[in-house]
Structures are given as structure tokens and as C-alpha cells.
Amino acid sequence: MARRLASHAPAAKDLRLDGRVITLSNPDKVLYPGGFTKAQVIDYYLRVAKFILPHLKDRPVTLKRYPNGVTGEFFYEKRAPSFTPEWVKTFPVPRRDGGAPISYILINDRPTLAWTANLANLEIHPFLHRVPKIHAPTAIVFDLDPGVGADVLRCAEVALLLKDLFARLDLQSFVKVSGSKGLQLYVPLNSSATYEVTEAFAHTVAQFLEEEHPKLAVSEMAKQKRASRVFIDWSQNSEHKTTVSVYSLRAKHERPYVSMPVTWDELTAALAKKDPQRLFFEPEAALKRLMKKGDLFAPVLTLKQQLPSSLGGSNRGTSRATTQTAPALQEYRNKRDFLKTPEPQPIVPKERAEGGRRPFVVQKHAASRLHYDFRLEMQGVLKSWAVPKGIPLDLSEKRLAVATEDHPVDYLKFEGTIPKDQYGGGTVMVWDIGTYQVLDGNYYKGKLTISLEGKKLKGEWTLVKAPSQGEKNWLIIKTGAAMPPARKSQDDSSALTNRSMEQIAKENKATWQSIARR
Ligand code: MN
């Protein structure tokens, strides 16, 4: 292999490539104790260039450098180092905290690929998006990570279940070995779907699989929960996360394994033969396989697919969706007796609006203690908080918002009286109703900034989890600009029917059934 590299490099330490000169440092250094030098790493990346470059094109990468090989220390490098040659393409990505943008490296050509390999950047970790569209991942990824007592074959079982689940949703999926311990499954999108949508979808899928196969899969990060199970890491779909590229080397073993695509048949065969070794590929084997089979991951770059509007409808079948409660609404159902309360039944609608503006409601609720319930429609249910003091209007004003169980979408227009002996007994007024849009963050990250366009509330608010104050506690903060205080008459009138709390209590007639059908 050293000879192949030499053919690129007439001068001992200068690699000339496509008009660029890369000065190699320590090419003979052994980076994998099983025997693989830096020169061999560079050689591998140049030979795999025609396959890997299309997958890296225009995707910012995080460097993961192993200057002393895989047994030494490594460090992550997001910002292009100061000595980056001017011919290396970079792209400035704004920071979450609003600080100076980070200039990320784009590995768009062979010289850049060789240059990063020369930095002992053994693993290549691109983002799921391409610049400049940094909010639109081109695929959803599920990182299947075996817990203690599980292995890559256990991951294969989970991958095949996921593949079948996606097939029922008319989505094709593709799988690769991570080159570490597990597998990664990709669902190509190549659409304008944003991380907000894909991350939430991935979370729902992981939770669904855990619910159906509790002995096999887990959707939570906690290590102790993973024992002999497979962690479906859906959080890789965060816009701030990178995942190892297809055809990247890994630095997790003493041998240089490649993150390599496999066919579903190969995965099934490895499982049938109980042979995990079939799922590990060293560079020579990987290159040979590529020459023979081509790029099995090519469709991940081109296949356009749409996410279903919800898992409920398509996945579970219509009859089940209408007769059974979706898991998200189980708690809502358990707390109520629908023969007694006029509140809506827990049903997830089969179709719902996706993306853009979605409905929200604030309900004034004279239960044992007066409070305001704040609800945002998300994933076919209403994510809900009880805000004891009501929505803050002064700039930077913070109020406690206690997360409560998801409510059905029909609850948006629920106004009426819940019987005294029932959960939440008391009068409910639709205090404000309208649409919202997520400006930043998302619910599952525990922080989201939204803009409300209600009849009373207009402008920006931020919801943020405050775990130090208890698992369910959030803060709702007025951000953006202050709002003028509400007039007293406005405060006690329904945004839906103009009625006061007293009138609603007296009329004792729930409104949602006649007007809720959207
Ligand atoms: Mn309430």
C-alpha cells in the first residue's frame, strides 16, 4: 500500500494531488496497533474517495483526531484549525448561543480528504444537512447501540424490525455497520423537512419500538436500562449532532474497521448464521466489496421520501386507531371517566396539519385552584402545561409551567364544566386560541421558543425545562418584547364564545363536540 501512495507522491513527504500539495507528517506512524500506518489511512481514503466524497459533499464535518493512534488520546475539532490551507472549503455555521459563527470544514475533494487524513482524522463525522440548508437534514438516522450483553446481531434484530415498521409507512430504509459495535439505519428524505420534525419523528419511532419490544429495544439514554438490549439513539437527529460517515474508518478497535453498508439480506443471513464477523470490514475487504457491489448507500443521497403525518394512522391501522388510545394519551384516559366528564375522548386524529403554524390554546381552569392550561399541538396530541399564574406579559418575566399529560387535539375547543368528583373538576374557559410556530429549539430538547398568534396573546415566548425544580417543571418566559397588560373585561371572557367564567358555569354546556371537528 505504501507503494500505491508513493505513486501519488514523487517527493517523499509531499503529496501532489489535483494541483494541491499536502505535506505529510509522520506517514510511517502506526495508528492502529494491529498494524496500519498513517500512510495506509491516507491511501485508504484516496482509494475510497470516489465513493465517500458524494456523501460528504457540502456537509460540515467535526474532526476527530488521533495524533497518537487509536490507543492514544483523541480530540474533537469543530472549528477549522488556524493552519487550514486556503484551498480547503469552509462554511460559517451560526452558534446556538449567538456567539461568533464556527467555520466548519467541508470535505468536497480529494486533496481535502487527504489533508484531514494527514491530521490523523481517522473518523469522519458529517452533519445530516448540506450547507447552506443547515436546518434540513437529508435523512433520518437511527444509531443502534448494543448495551452490555448485547451485540451487533441484537442490533440486526432491531434494525429488521425498524425496516418493517418503515415499510408499513411506505418508507425505504438503508443500513450500515457502524464499524464500532452496532448499526446505523438511514431513512432518506431529501426534502425540506426540518430537524424539528425529524427529531420528534425519530423519538416517537424509538418509543414505539420499545413499547412493542421491551426486551429488545430501549429509547432512553440511561446506561443501566440498556443491559442486553439495544439503545435506539434517536437523538442523533438533533441539528447539532454528527454521525460517522458511510465508508469512514473507525477508531474503536485495534483493527481499522470501515462503516460499511450491508443489504437487508446480508443482515438476515448474518443473524441466521449467528455470525457477527460477517458484519466487520477492514479497508481491503471494503474496497473490494465496493468494486463489486458499488455504493449501496447511493439511494440515501437521491431518494425523496415524505414522513407520514403521524405514526398512529398508517402504522396501527384505522380500526385500531379509532378503538384504542394512542400511547401518548394513555395517562389522559386513565385519569378520566368518559361516562361522567364532558371532556373529549382520547383519540389521535388520523390526519393532521404538518409543519408551519399549528394550533395552541390557553384554558382558564377554575379547578380546586385557579390556573391556566397552556397547550401546543404537536405530533397529533396537545403537549400541555399548567401555569398557575397565567402567561407572563412583561419582558423577561418567568412563570412556573408544570408539564401535565398530553391531551387529545379535540381539547383545543373544550369549554365547559367538569363534574366536581372528576379529575380537574371545575369550569374551563378557552381563554385564548390561535396558532403558533416554533422559532428555535424543540419540545424534546426541553427548550423551545415559539411565536403565538392568538386572539389575545401575540409575540414570542420561550419554554424551558427547569429540572432543578422537579422533573415536570418548566418555565415560561416572555421573550422578544413585552405585551400590554390585558384589560379586565378581556381577562374574563372566552376567546371562543365571549362568555365569562360565571356564564360558562351556569350554562353548564360543553362546546367542543359541536365545533371541534376541524
Ligand atoms: Mn387544568
Coordinates of C-alpha atoms and ligand atoms in Angstrom, one line a residue:
M1 CA 0.0 0.0 0.0
A2 CA 2.9 2.2 0.7
R3 CA 3.8 1.8 -2.9
R4 CA 0.4 3.0 -4.1
L5 CA 0.8 6.1 -2.0
A6 CA 4.3 6.6 -3.4
S7 CA 2.8 6.8 -6.9
H8 CA 0.8 9.8 -5.8
A9 CA 3.8 11.3 -4.1
P10 CA 7.0 11.9 -6.1
A11 CA 8.7 13.7 -3.2
A12 CA 9.0 11.7 -0.1
K13 CA 6.9 13.9 2.1
D14 CA 4.9 16.0 -0.4
L15 CA 1.7 14.5 -1.7
R16 CA 0.7 16.2 -5.0
L17 CA -3.0 15.8 -5.8
D18 CA -5.3 17.6 -8.2
G19 CA -3.0 20.6 -8.3
R20 CA -2.6 20.8 -4.5
V21 CA 0.4 19.9 -2.4
I22 CA -0.1 18.3 1.0
T23 CA 3.0 18.0 3.2
L24 CA 2.7 14.7 5.0
S25 CA 3.8 14.4 8.6
N26 CA 4.9 11.1 10.1
P27 CA 3.5 8.9 7.3
D28 CA 5.1 5.8 8.8
K29 CA 3.5 6.3 12.2
V30 CA 1.4 3.2 13.2
L31 CA -2.1 4.4 14.1
Y32 CA -3.7 1.0 14.7
P33 CA -1.7 -1.3 16.9
G34 CA -3.0 -4.2 14.7
G35 CA -0.7 -2.7 12.1
F36 CA -2.0 0.2 10.0
T37 CA 0.1 3.4 9.4
K38 CA -0.9 6.9 8.6
A39 CA 0.2 6.4 5.0
Q40 CA -2.2 3.5 4.8
V41 CA -5.0 5.6 6.3
I42 CA -4.4 8.3 3.6
D43 CA -4.2 5.6 0.9
Y44 CA -7.5 4.1 2.0
Y45 CA -9.3 7.4 1.9
L46 CA -7.9 8.3 -1.5
R47 CA -8.9 4.9 -2.9
V48 CA -12.4 5.2 -1.4
A49 CA -12.7 8.9 -2.4
K50 CA -15.0 8.3 -5.4
F51 CA -17.5 6.6 -3.1
I52 CA -17.2 8.7 0.1
L53 CA -17.0 12.2 -1.4
P54 CA -20.6 12.3 -2.7
H55 CA -21.7 11.5 0.9
L56 CA -19.5 14.2 2.3
K57 CA -20.2 17.0 -0.2
D58 CA -21.2 20.3 1.4
R59 CA -21.7 18.7 4.8
P60 CA -19.8 20.4 7.6
V61 CA -17.7 17.9 9.5
T62 CA -16.4 17.6 13.0
L63 CA -12.8 16.4 13.0
K64 CA -11.9 13.6 15.4
R65 CA -8.2 13.5 15.6
Y66 CA -6.0 10.7 16.9
P67 CA -2.5 12.1 16.8
N68 CA -1.1 9.1 18.7
G69 CA -3.3 6.5 17.1
V70 CA -6.4 4.7 18.3
T71 CA -4.9 3.8 21.7
G72 CA -3.9 7.4 22.4
E73 CA -6.0 10.4 23.3
F74 CA -8.2 11.9 20.7
F75 CA -9.8 15.3 20.4
Y76 CA -12.7 16.8 18.6
E77 CA -12.2 19.8 16.4
K78 CA -15.2 21.7 15.1
R79 CA -13.6 24.9 14.0
A80 CA -11.2 24.7 11.0
P81 CA -7.7 24.9 12.6
S82 CA -5.7 28.1 12.0
F83 CA -3.3 26.4 9.7
T84 CA -6.1 25.2 7.3
P85 CA -4.9 25.8 3.7
E86 CA -6.8 28.5 1.9
W87 CA -8.0 25.9 -0.7
V88 CA -9.9 23.9 1.9
K89 CA -13.6 24.9 1.7
T90 CA -15.2 26.0 5.0
F91 CA -18.7 27.3 5.9
P92 CA -19.6 29.5 8.8
V93 CA -22.4 28.0 10.9
P94 CA -24.1 30.3 13.5
R95 CA -23.8 29.2 17.1
R96 CA -26.6 28.2 19.3
D97 CA -25.6 30.8 21.9
G98 CA -25.4 33.6 19.3
G99 CA -21.6 33.8 19.5
A100 CA -19.3 34.1 16.5
P101 CA -20.1 31.5 13.8
I102 CA -18.0 28.4 13.7
S103 CA -16.1 27.8 10.4
Y104 CA -16.6 24.2 9.6
I105 CA -14.5 22.2 7.1
L106 CA -16.3 20.8 4.0
I107 CA -14.5 17.7 2.6
N108 CA -15.6 18.2 -1.0
D109 CA -12.5 17.0 -2.9
R110 CA -9.6 14.5 -2.7
P111 CA -6.9 17.0 -1.5
T112 CA -9.1 17.9 1.5
L113 CA -9.8 14.3 2.2
A114 CA -6.0 13.5 2.2
W115 CA -5.3 16.7 4.2
T116 CA -7.7 15.7 7.0
A117 CA -6.4 12.1 7.0
N118 CA -2.9 13.5 7.4
L119 CA -4.2 15.3 10.6
A120 CA -4.9 11.8 11.9
N121 CA -8.6 12.5 11.5
L122 CA -9.4 8.8 11.4
E123 CA -13.2 9.1 11.7
I124 CA -15.2 11.5 9.5
H125 CA -18.3 12.8 11.2
P126 CA -20.6 14.9 8.9
F127 CA -23.8 16.6 9.8
L128 CA -27.1 15.3 8.3
H129 CA -27.6 18.6 6.4
R130 CA -25.8 20.2 3.5
V131 CA -24.9 23.8 3.5
P132 CA -26.4 26.3 3.1
K133 CA -29.7 24.5 4.2
I134 CA -28.5 23.8 7.7
H135 CA -32.0 23.2 9.2
A136 CA -33.0 20.5 6.7
P137 CA -31.4 17.0 7.3
T138 CA -31.3 14.9 4.1
A139 CA -32.0 11.8 6.1
I140 CA -33.1 10.5 9.5
V141 CA -30.6 8.3 11.3
F142 CA -31.1 5.7 14.0
D143 CA -27.9 4.7 15.8
L144 CA -28.4 1.2 17.2
D145 CA -26.1 0.8 20.1
P146 CA -25.9 -2.5 21.9
G147 CA -25.9 -2.4 25.7
V148 CA -23.8 -4.7 27.8
G149 CA -24.7 -8.3 27.0
A150 CA -26.0 -7.4 23.5
D151 CA -24.1 -7.3 20.2
V152 CA -24.3 -6.4 16.6
L153 CA -26.6 -9.3 15.9
R154 CA -29.1 -8.0 18.5
C155 CA -28.8 -4.7 16.7
A156 CA -29.6 -6.6 13.5
E157 CA -32.9 -7.8 15.0
V158 CA -33.9 -4.3 15.9
A159 CA -32.8 -2.9 12.5
L160 CA -35.0 -5.5 10.8
L161 CA -38.0 -4.5 13.0
L162 CA -37.4 -0.9 12.2
K163 CA -37.1 -1.7 8.5
D164 CA -40.5 -3.4 8.6
L165 CA -42.1 -0.6 10.5
F166 CA -40.9 1.9 7.9
A167 CA -42.0 -0.4 5.1
R168 CA -45.5 -0.2 6.5
L169 CA -45.2 3.6 6.4
D170 CA -44.1 3.4 2.7
L171 CA -40.5 4.4 3.7
Q172 CA -37.4 2.7 2.4
S173 CA -34.5 2.4 4.8
F174 CA -30.9 1.5 4.4
V175 CA -28.4 0.1 7.0
K176 CA -24.7 0.2 7.5
V177 CA -22.4 -1.3 10.1
S178 CA -21.0 1.4 12.3
G179 CA -17.6 -0.2 12.4
S180 CA -17.7 0.1 16.2
K181 CA -20.2 -2.2 17.9
G182 CA -23.6 -1.5 16.3
L183 CA -25.5 -0.5 13.2
Q184 CA -26.9 2.7 11.8
L185 CA -30.2 2.8 9.9
Y186 CA -30.9 5.7 7.5
V187 CA -34.3 6.8 6.1
P188 CA -33.6 9.1 3.2
L189 CA -35.7 12.2 2.9
N190 CA -34.1 14.7 0.6
S191 CA -37.0 17.1 1.3
S192 CA -37.4 20.3 3.1
A193 CA -38.3 18.6 6.4
T194 CA -36.6 20.3 9.3
Y195 CA -34.8 18.8 12.3
E196 CA -37.7 19.8 14.5
V197 CA -39.9 17.3 12.6
T198 CA -37.3 14.6 12.1
E199 CA -36.1 14.5 15.6
A200 CA -39.6 14.3 17.0
F201 CA -40.5 11.6 14.5
A202 CA -37.3 9.6 15.4
H203 CA -38.2 9.9 19.1
T204 CA -41.7 8.6 18.5
V205 CA -40.4 5.7 16.5
A206 CA -37.9 4.7 19.2
Q207 CA -40.5 4.9 21.9
F208 CA -42.9 2.9 19.8
L209 CA -40.4 0.1 19.2
E210 CA -39.5 0.0 22.9
E211 CA -43.2 -0.3 23.7
E212 CA -43.7 -3.2 21.2
H213 CA -40.4 -5.0 22.0
P214 CA -39.4 -4.0 25.6
K215 CA -37.0 -6.9 25.9
L216 CA -35.1 -5.9 22.8
A217 CA -35.1 -2.2 22.5
V218 CA -34.8 0.9 24.7
S219 CA -35.3 4.5 23.7
E220 CA -33.6 6.1 26.7
M221 CA -30.1 7.1 27.2
A222 CA -29.6 5.7 30.7
K223 CA -26.8 3.0 30.6
Q224 CA -28.4 0.7 33.2
K225 CA -31.6 0.4 31.1
R226 CA -29.6 -0.8 28.2
A227 CA -28.3 -4.1 29.6
S228 CA -28.7 -6.8 27.0
R229 CA -30.9 -4.5 24.9
V230 CA -30.3 -2.2 22.0
F231 CA -30.5 1.6 22.5
I232 CA -32.2 3.2 19.6
D233 CA -30.4 6.5 19.7
W234 CA -32.9 8.9 18.0
S235 CA -31.1 11.9 19.4
Q236 CA -28.6 11.8 16.6
N237 CA -31.2 13.7 14.7
S238 CA -30.5 16.9 16.6
E239 CA -29.3 19.6 14.4
H240 CA -26.1 19.9 16.5
K241 CA -25.1 16.3 16.2
T242 CA -22.9 14.5 13.7
T243 CA -22.8 10.8 12.8
V244 CA -19.9 8.8 11.4
S245 CA -20.0 8.8 7.6
V246 CA -20.5 5.8 5.4
Y247 CA -17.1 4.5 4.3
S248 CA -15.3 6.2 7.2
L249 CA -12.7 4.3 9.1
R250 CA -13.4 3.8 12.8
A251 CA -11.0 4.2 15.7
K252 CA -12.8 1.9 18.1
H253 CA -10.8 -1.3 17.7
E254 CA -7.2 -2.2 17.2
R255 CA -8.1 -3.1 13.6
P256 CA -9.3 -0.3 11.2
Y257 CA -12.9 -1.3 10.5
V258 CA -15.0 0.6 8.0
S259 CA -18.5 1.9 8.5
M260 CA -19.9 -0.2 5.6
P261 CA -23.4 -0.5 4.1
V262 CA -24.9 -4.0 4.0
T263 CA -28.0 -5.3 2.3
W264 CA -31.0 -6.4 4.3
D265 CA -30.4 -10.0 3.0
E266 CA -26.9 -9.9 4.3
L267 CA -28.1 -8.7 7.7
T268 CA -30.7 -11.5 7.8
A269 CA -28.1 -14.1 6.8
A270 CA -25.6 -12.9 9.5
L271 CA -28.4 -13.3 12.0
A272 CA -29.4 -16.7 10.8
K273 CA -25.8 -17.9 10.9
K274 CA -25.2 -16.2 14.2
D275 CA -22.0 -14.8 12.7
P276 CA -21.2 -11.2 13.8
Q277 CA -17.8 -11.4 12.0
R278 CA -19.7 -11.1 8.6
L279 CA -20.5 -7.6 9.7
F280 CA -17.0 -6.2 10.1
F281 CA -15.0 -5.0 7.2
E282 CA -11.3 -4.0 7.0
P283 CA -10.2 -1.5 4.4
E284 CA -9.1 -4.0 1.7
A285 CA -12.2 -6.1 2.0
A286 CA -14.3 -2.9 2.0
L287 CA -12.7 -1.6 -1.2
K288 CA -13.0 -5.0 -2.9
R289 CA -16.7 -5.1 -2.0
L290 CA -17.2 -1.6 -3.3
M291 CA -15.7 -2.5 -6.7
K292 CA -18.1 -5.5 -6.9
K293 CA -21.3 -4.1 -5.4
G294 CA -20.9 -0.4 -5.9
D295 CA -22.3 2.2 -3.5
L296 CA -25.2 0.5 -1.6
F297 CA -25.8 3.9 0.1
A298 CA -26.3 5.8 -3.2
P299 CA -30.1 6.0 -2.7
V300 CA -29.7 7.7 0.6
L301 CA -28.5 10.7 -1.4
T302 CA -31.2 10.7 -4.0
L303 CA -34.4 9.0 -2.8
K304 CA -37.1 11.6 -2.0
Q305 CA -39.4 10.4 0.8
Q306 CA -42.1 12.1 2.8
L307 CA -42.7 11.4 6.5
P308 CA -46.2 10.3 7.4
S309 CA -48.3 12.8 9.3
S310 CA -48.4 10.5 12.3
L311 CA -47.4 7.0 13.3
G312 CA -50.9 6.4 14.6
G313 CA -52.9 6.2 11.4
S314 CA -50.8 4.3 8.9
N315 CA -48.9 2.1 11.3
R316 CA -51.7 0.8 13.5
G317 CA -54.5 0.5 11.1
T318 CA -57.6 2.6 11.1
S319 CA -59.7 0.3 13.2
R320 CA -57.1 0.2 16.0
A321 CA -56.5 3.9 15.9
T322 CA -60.2 4.6 16.4
T323 CA -60.8 2.0 19.1
Q324 CA -57.6 2.2 21.1
T325 CA -55.9 5.0 22.8
A326 CA -52.6 6.1 21.4
P327 CA -49.8 5.5 23.9
A328 CA -49.3 9.3 24.2
L329 CA -52.9 9.7 25.6
Q330 CA -52.9 6.7 28.0
E331 CA -52.4 8.9 31.0
Y332 CA -55.2 11.3 29.9
R333 CA -57.6 8.3 29.6
N334 CA -56.6 6.7 32.9
K335 CA -57.4 9.9 34.8
R336 CA -60.9 10.3 33.5
D337 CA -64.3 8.6 33.3
F338 CA -65.8 9.5 30.0
L339 CA -69.3 8.4 31.0
K340 CA -69.1 11.3 33.5
T341 CA -67.0 14.1 32.1
P342 CA -67.9 16.1 29.1
E343 CA -64.2 16.3 28.1
P344 CA -63.2 14.9 24.7
Q345 CA -62.3 11.2 24.3
P346 CA -58.6 10.4 23.8
I347 CA -58.4 9.8 20.0
V348 CA -55.4 10.8 17.8
P349 CA -56.7 12.2 14.6
K350 CA -55.7 10.2 11.5
E351 CA -54.7 13.2 9.5
R352 CA -53.4 16.5 10.8
A353 CA -51.7 19.6 9.6
E354 CA -47.9 19.3 9.4
G355 CA -45.2 22.0 9.6
G356 CA -45.8 25.7 9.5
R357 CA -48.3 27.1 12.0
R358 CA -50.1 24.8 14.4
P359 CA -52.9 25.4 16.9
F360 CA -52.5 26.4 20.5
V361 CA -54.9 27.1 23.3
V362 CA -54.8 28.7 26.8
Q363 CA -57.6 27.4 29.0
K364 CA -58.6 29.2 32.2
H365 CA -59.4 26.5 34.6
A366 CA -61.2 27.1 37.9
A367 CA -60.3 23.7 39.5
S368 CA -59.5 23.4 43.2
R369 CA -57.0 26.1 42.4
L370 CA -57.5 28.6 39.6
H371 CA -54.8 28.1 36.9
Y372 CA -54.2 28.4 33.2
D373 CA -53.6 25.4 31.0
F374 CA -51.2 26.1 28.1
R375 CA -51.4 23.6 25.2
L376 CA -49.5 23.3 21.9
E377 CA -50.5 20.9 19.2
M378 CA -47.6 18.5 18.4
Q379 CA -47.4 15.0 16.9
G380 CA -51.2 14.6 16.9
V381 CA -51.7 15.5 20.6
L382 CA -51.7 18.6 22.7
K383 CA -48.5 19.0 24.8
S384 CA -49.7 20.6 28.0
W385 CA -48.6 22.7 30.9
A386 CA -50.5 24.1 33.9
V387 CA -49.4 27.7 34.5
P388 CA -50.6 28.7 38.0
K389 CA -50.2 32.5 37.4
G390 CA -51.0 32.6 33.7
I391 CA -48.9 33.5 30.7
P392 CA -46.4 36.3 31.5
L393 CA -46.7 39.5 29.6
D394 CA -43.7 41.6 30.8
L395 CA -40.4 41.1 29.0
S396 CA -38.1 38.5 30.7
E397 CA -40.9 37.7 33.2
K398 CA -40.7 34.0 34.2
R399 CA -43.5 31.8 35.4
L400 CA -43.7 28.2 36.5
A401 CA -45.3 25.9 34.0
V402 CA -45.9 22.3 35.2
A403 CA -46.0 19.7 32.5
T404 CA -49.2 17.7 32.5
E405 CA -50.4 14.7 30.5
D406 CA -50.9 15.0 26.7
H407 CA -54.4 15.9 25.8
P408 CA -56.3 15.0 22.6
V409 CA -56.5 17.6 19.9
D410 CA -60.2 18.0 20.3
Y411 CA -59.4 19.6 23.7
L412 CA -58.4 22.7 21.8
K413 CA -62.0 23.9 21.8
F414 CA -63.2 22.4 25.1
E415 CA -65.1 24.9 27.2
G416 CA -67.5 23.8 29.9
T417 CA -67.7 22.3 33.3
I418 CA -66.0 19.2 34.5
P419 CA -68.1 17.5 37.3
K420 CA -66.8 18.1 40.8
D421 CA -66.0 14.5 41.6
Q422 CA -63.9 14.1 38.4
Y423 CA -60.3 14.8 37.7
G424 CA -59.8 18.5 37.3
G425 CA -63.4 19.2 38.4
G426 CA -64.4 22.9 37.7
T427 CA -65.1 25.4 34.9
V428 CA -62.9 25.6 31.8
M429 CA -62.8 28.6 29.5
V430 CA -61.0 28.9 26.2
W431 CA -59.1 32.0 27.4
D432 CA -57.1 32.3 24.2
I433 CA -56.8 30.3 21.0
G434 CA -54.8 30.7 17.8
T435 CA -51.7 29.3 16.1
Y436 CA -48.1 29.0 17.0
Q437 CA -44.8 28.4 15.3
V438 CA -41.5 27.1 16.6
L439 CA -38.8 29.7 16.2
D440 CA -36.0 27.8 17.8
G441 CA -35.3 24.6 19.8
N442 CA -37.9 21.9 20.3
Y443 CA -40.0 20.2 22.9
Y444 CA -37.9 17.1 23.3
K445 CA -34.8 19.1 23.9
G446 CA -36.5 20.8 26.8
K447 CA -36.3 24.3 25.3
L448 CA -38.3 25.9 22.6
T449 CA -39.0 29.4 21.5
I450 CA -42.4 30.0 19.9
S451 CA -44.4 32.8 18.4
L452 CA -48.1 32.9 19.3
E453 CA -50.7 34.4 17.1
G454 CA -53.8 34.3 19.3
K455 CA -56.8 36.5 19.8
K456 CA -55.2 37.9 23.0
L457 CA -51.6 36.7 23.0
K458 CA -49.3 37.8 20.3
G459 CA -45.5 37.6 20.1
E460 CA -42.6 35.5 21.4
W461 CA -42.3 33.2 24.4
T462 CA -39.7 30.7 25.5
L463 CA -40.5 27.4 27.3
V464 CA -37.5 25.8 29.1
K465 CA -37.3 22.8 31.3
A466 CA -36.2 23.6 34.9
P467 CA -35.1 20.2 36.1
S468 CA -33.6 21.6 39.2
Q469 CA -37.1 22.4 40.3
G470 CA -38.5 18.9 39.7
E471 CA -39.0 16.6 36.7
K472 CA -42.1 18.2 35.4
N473 CA -41.3 21.8 36.0
W474 CA -40.7 24.2 33.1
L475 CA -40.6 27.9 33.0
I476 CA -42.5 30.0 30.5
I477 CA -40.6 33.2 29.8
K478 CA -41.7 36.3 27.9
T479 CA -39.0 36.8 25.3
G480 CA -38.8 39.1 22.2
A481 CA -40.8 42.1 23.5
A482 CA -43.3 42.9 26.3
M483 CA -47.1 42.8 25.7
P484 CA -49.5 45.4 27.1
P485 CA -51.5 44.1 30.1
A486 CA -54.9 42.5 29.4
R487 CA -58.0 44.6 30.1
K488 CA -60.1 43.2 32.9
S489 CA -63.0 42.5 30.7
Q490 CA -60.7 40.7 28.3
D491 CA -59.3 38.6 31.1
D492 CA -62.7 37.2 32.0
S493 CA -64.1 36.5 28.5
S494 CA -63.8 33.4 26.4
A495 CA -61.9 33.8 23.1
L496 CA -64.4 31.4 21.6
T497 CA -67.8 32.4 23.0
N498 CA -67.2 35.7 24.8
R499 CA -68.7 34.1 27.9
S500 CA -67.4 34.8 31.4
M501 CA -66.4 32.0 33.8
E502 CA -69.7 32.5 35.6
Q503 CA -71.8 32.2 32.5
I504 CA -69.9 29.1 31.4
A505 CA -70.5 27.5 34.9
K506 CA -74.2 28.5 34.8
E507 CA -74.9 27.2 31.3
N508 CA -73.1 24.0 32.1
K509 CA -72.9 23.0 28.4
A510 CA -69.7 21.8 26.9
T511 CA -68.9 23.3 23.5
W512 CA -66.3 21.1 21.9
Q513 CA -68.5 18.5 20.4
S514 CA -70.4 20.8 18.0
I515 CA -67.5 22.9 16.9
A516 CA -64.3 20.9 17.4
R517 CA -64.4 18.9 14.2
R518 CA -61.7 20.6 12.1
Ligands
MN1 MN -56.1 22.3 34.2

